[in-house]
């Protein structure tokens, strides 16, 4: 039986992800708070519902890809939320990056109504969402993960079951600590190269494939050289994730030295009104401190 898939949240990530599920042949019903964002999917053959509740009533697997913990709570458990429309035996798959603790709370509330939940945050950025090459980190019951796997495979390449509910989100926070560390290294290295007077484009080409290579460097480095600061991933969302990582570290009494410093540098950019720029704008914080402008 082909699973009917519902998709809630058609932002930078959700729109191409839902499009890839549709392309893979699943019947798809979508909803987005700002209704106009659903138009490209309606044209591609998706049904458009009037609320998350209506999406759930027409779907076996309901995916949410919204912003933060409270947004996921609202579309799943709130008035007109998924819980009011889903049938027993349905699965909710939250692919947003949110608090592991809130994930567990939502999973419990859904479970009480006979609805399973997986937390399945992703990595790979806007590029991975468009090319269906996301890494998907999954928390929840193993049998449910297997049931949803064909849908995951329509969106991603590396699908890893980490552990019970919340474990996917914890893995994503680990991912974000790595991401900002790589971003910081890139910003510092490109500033250094510029001040040293070498051809930054050639430097980027030379170092990207070696031991210093990273997704950040290969995908965001060229955008910095073109002074393209449009968001693949916004500073606003990055800060949300760093707060989650620092909260979790605080509960464990664990210092997060590099991460907390980078969070502060992003604060400088937020104060400059740049929260909706892409995370590659981290370099601008260093440019402000050094007077260097990185260009390729
Ligand atoms: P985005 O472009 O800002 O999209 C956010 C989406 O969530 C929009 O469709 C928005 O609806 C919807 N939304 C937010 N709050 C809502 C609420 N209370 N009720 C209903 N809908 C709500 O963000 P994004 O970049 O796609 O990111 C989505 C999630 O994926 C975030 O948790 C982010 O941290 C994570 N993520 C992003 C990336 C990336 O590279 N962009 C990578 C991995 C993970 P409207 O259209 O009405 O605003």
CSV table of C-alpha atoms in Angstrom, one decimal, residues 8-163:
chain,number,residue,atom,x,y,z
A,8,UNK,CA,3.4,20.9,6.9
A,9,UNK,CA,5.9,23.9,6.6
A,10,UNK,CA,7.0,24.8,3.1
A,11,UNK,CA,10.0,27.1,3.8
A,12,UNK,CA,13.5,27.0,2.4
A,13,UNK,CA,13.8,23.3,3.3
A,14,UNK,CA,10.2,22.1,3.4
A,15,UNK,CA,9.3,23.2,-0.2
A,16,UNK,CA,11.9,21.2,-2.0
A,17,UNK,CA,11.7,18.3,0.4
A,18,UNK,CA,7.9,18.0,-0.2
A,19,UNK,CA,8.6,18.3,-3.9
A,20,UNK,CA,11.0,15.4,-3.8
A,21,UNK,CA,8.4,13.2,-2.0
A,22,UNK,CA,5.9,14.1,-4.8
A,23,UNK,CA,8.5,13.3,-7.5
A,24,UNK,CA,9.1,9.9,-5.8
A,25,UNK,CA,5.4,9.0,-6.5
A,26,UNK,CA,3.8,9.4,-3.1
A,27,UNK,CA,0.4,11.1,-2.9
A,28,UNK,CA,1.1,14.3,-1.0
A,29,UNK,CA,-1.1,16.8,0.9
A,30,UNK,CA,0.5,20.0,2.0
A,31,UNK,CA,-0.2,23.0,4.2
A,32,UNK,CA,1.7,26.2,4.8
A,33,UNK,CA,0.8,29.1,7.2
A,34,UNK,CA,1.5,31.5,4.3
A,35,UNK,CA,-0.8,29.9,1.8
A,36,UNK,CA,1.0,31.3,-1.3
A,37,UNK,CA,4.1,29.2,-0.7
A,38,UNK,CA,2.1,26.0,-1.5
A,39,UNK,CA,1.4,27.1,-5.1
A,40,UNK,CA,4.4,25.5,-6.8
A,41,UNK,CA,3.5,22.1,-5.2
A,42,UNK,CA,-0.2,22.5,-6.1
A,43,UNK,CA,0.9,23.0,-9.7
A,44,UNK,CA,3.1,19.9,-9.4
A,45,UNK,CA,0.1,17.7,-8.3
A,46,UNK,CA,0.0,18.0,-4.5
A,47,UNK,CA,-3.4,18.5,-2.7
A,48,UNK,CA,-3.5,21.6,-0.6
A,49,UNK,CA,-5.2,21.4,2.8
A,50,UNK,CA,-6.8,24.2,4.9
A,51,UNK,CA,-5.1,23.3,8.2
A,52,UNK,CA,-2.6,20.8,9.8
A,53,UNK,CA,-5.7,18.9,11.1
A,54,UNK,CA,-6.9,18.5,7.5
A,55,UNK,CA,-3.5,17.4,6.3
A,56,UNK,CA,-3.5,14.7,9.0
A,57,UNK,CA,-7.0,13.5,8.1
A,58,UNK,CA,-5.8,12.8,4.6
A,59,UNK,CA,-2.4,11.2,5.4
A,60,UNK,CA,-0.7,8.1,6.9
A,61,UNK,CA,2.6,9.8,7.5
A,62,UNK,CA,2.6,13.5,8.5
A,63,UNK,CA,5.9,15.4,8.2
A,64,UNK,CA,6.4,18.8,9.9
A,65,UNK,CA,9.2,21.1,8.9
A,66,UNK,CA,8.6,24.4,10.7
A,67,UNK,CA,10.9,26.5,12.8
A,68,UNK,CA,11.2,26.0,16.6
A,69,UNK,CA,9.9,23.9,19.4
A,70,UNK,CA,6.8,26.0,20.0
A,71,UNK,CA,6.0,26.0,16.3
A,72,UNK,CA,6.1,22.2,16.2
A,73,UNK,CA,4.0,22.0,19.4
A,74,UNK,CA,1.4,24.3,17.7
A,75,UNK,CA,1.1,22.5,14.4
A,76,UNK,CA,1.0,19.1,16.1
A,77,UNK,CA,-0.9,19.6,19.4
A,78,UNK,CA,-2.5,23.1,19.0
A,79,UNK,CA,-6.0,24.0,18.0
A,80,UNK,CA,-6.5,22.6,14.4
A,81,UNK,CA,-3.2,20.7,15.0
A,82,UNK,CA,-2.3,17.3,13.5
A,83,UNK,CA,-3.5,15.4,16.7
A,84,UNK,CA,-7.1,16.4,16.0
A,85,UNK,CA,-7.1,14.9,12.5
A,86,UNK,CA,-4.7,11.9,12.5
A,87,UNK,CA,-6.0,8.4,12.6
A,88,UNK,CA,-4.7,5.8,15.1
A,89,UNK,CA,-1.7,4.1,13.5
A,90,UNK,CA,-0.6,7.3,11.7
A,91,UNK,CA,3.0,8.5,12.1
A,92,UNK,CA,4.1,12.1,12.7
A,93,UNK,CA,7.7,12.8,11.6
A,94,UNK,CA,9.1,16.1,12.8
A,95,UNK,CA,12.1,17.1,10.7
A,96,UNK,CA,12.5,20.6,12.2
A,97,UNK,CA,15.4,21.2,14.6
A,98,UNK,CA,13.9,21.5,18.0
A,99,UNK,CA,14.6,20.7,21.7
A,100,UNK,CA,15.1,17.0,22.4
A,101,UNK,CA,13.0,17.4,25.6
A,102,UNK,CA,10.0,19.1,23.8
A,103,UNK,CA,10.2,16.3,21.1
A,104,UNK,CA,9.8,13.7,23.8
A,105,UNK,CA,6.8,15.6,25.3
A,106,UNK,CA,5.1,15.8,21.9
A,107,UNK,CA,5.8,12.1,21.2
A,108,UNK,CA,4.2,11.2,24.5
A,109,UNK,CA,1.1,13.3,23.8
A,110,UNK,CA,0.7,11.7,20.3
A,111,UNK,CA,1.4,8.2,21.6
A,112,UNK,CA,-1.5,8.6,24.0
A,113,UNK,CA,-3.8,8.9,21.0
A,114,UNK,CA,-2.2,5.9,19.2
A,115,UNK,CA,-0.1,8.1,16.9
A,116,UNK,CA,3.6,7.3,16.6
A,117,UNK,CA,6.3,10.0,16.3
A,118,UNK,CA,9.8,10.2,15.0
A,119,UNK,CA,12.2,13.1,15.4
A,120,UNK,CA,14.1,13.3,12.1
A,121,UNK,CA,16.1,16.5,11.8
A,122,UNK,CA,18.3,16.9,8.8
A,123,UNK,CA,21.7,18.2,7.7
A,124,UNK,CA,22.8,19.2,4.2
A,125,UNK,CA,21.3,22.6,3.8
A,126,UNK,CA,19.2,24.1,1.1
A,127,UNK,CA,21.4,22.3,-1.5
A,128,UNK,CA,20.8,18.9,0.1
A,129,UNK,CA,17.0,19.6,0.3
A,130,UNK,CA,16.8,20.4,-3.4
A,131,UNK,CA,19.1,17.5,-4.5
A,132,UNK,CA,17.5,14.9,-2.1
A,133,UNK,CA,20.9,14.3,-0.5
A,134,UNK,CA,20.1,15.2,3.1
A,135,UNK,CA,21.5,13.4,6.1
A,136,UNK,CA,18.6,12.4,8.3
A,137,UNK,CA,19.1,11.6,12.0
A,138,UNK,CA,16.3,9.7,13.4
A,139,UNK,CA,14.9,9.1,16.9
A,140,UNK,CA,12.0,6.8,17.7
A,141,UNK,CA,10.9,3.2,17.4
A,142,UNK,CA,12.9,1.0,15.0
A,143,UNK,CA,9.9,-0.5,13.3
A,144,UNK,CA,8.4,2.9,12.7
A,145,UNK,CA,11.7,4.1,11.2
A,146,UNK,CA,11.6,1.2,8.8
A,147,UNK,CA,8.0,2.0,7.8
A,148,UNK,CA,9.0,5.6,7.0
A,149,UNK,CA,12.3,4.8,5.4
A,150,UNK,CA,11.0,4.9,1.7
A,151,UNK,CA,9.8,8.4,2.4
A,152,UNK,CA,13.2,9.4,4.0
A,153,UNK,CA,14.9,7.9,0.9
A,154,UNK,CA,13.0,10.4,-1.3
A,155,UNK,CA,14.6,13.3,0.6
A,156,UNK,CA,18.0,12.0,1.7
A,157,UNK,CA,21.0,9.8,1.2
A,158,UNK,CA,22.2,9.0,4.6
A,159,UNK,CA,19.5,7.9,7.0
A,160,UNK,CA,20.7,6.9,10.5
A,161,UNK,CA,18.5,5.6,13.3
A,162,UNK,CA,20.3,7.1,16.4
A,163,UNK,CA,18.1,5.8,19.2
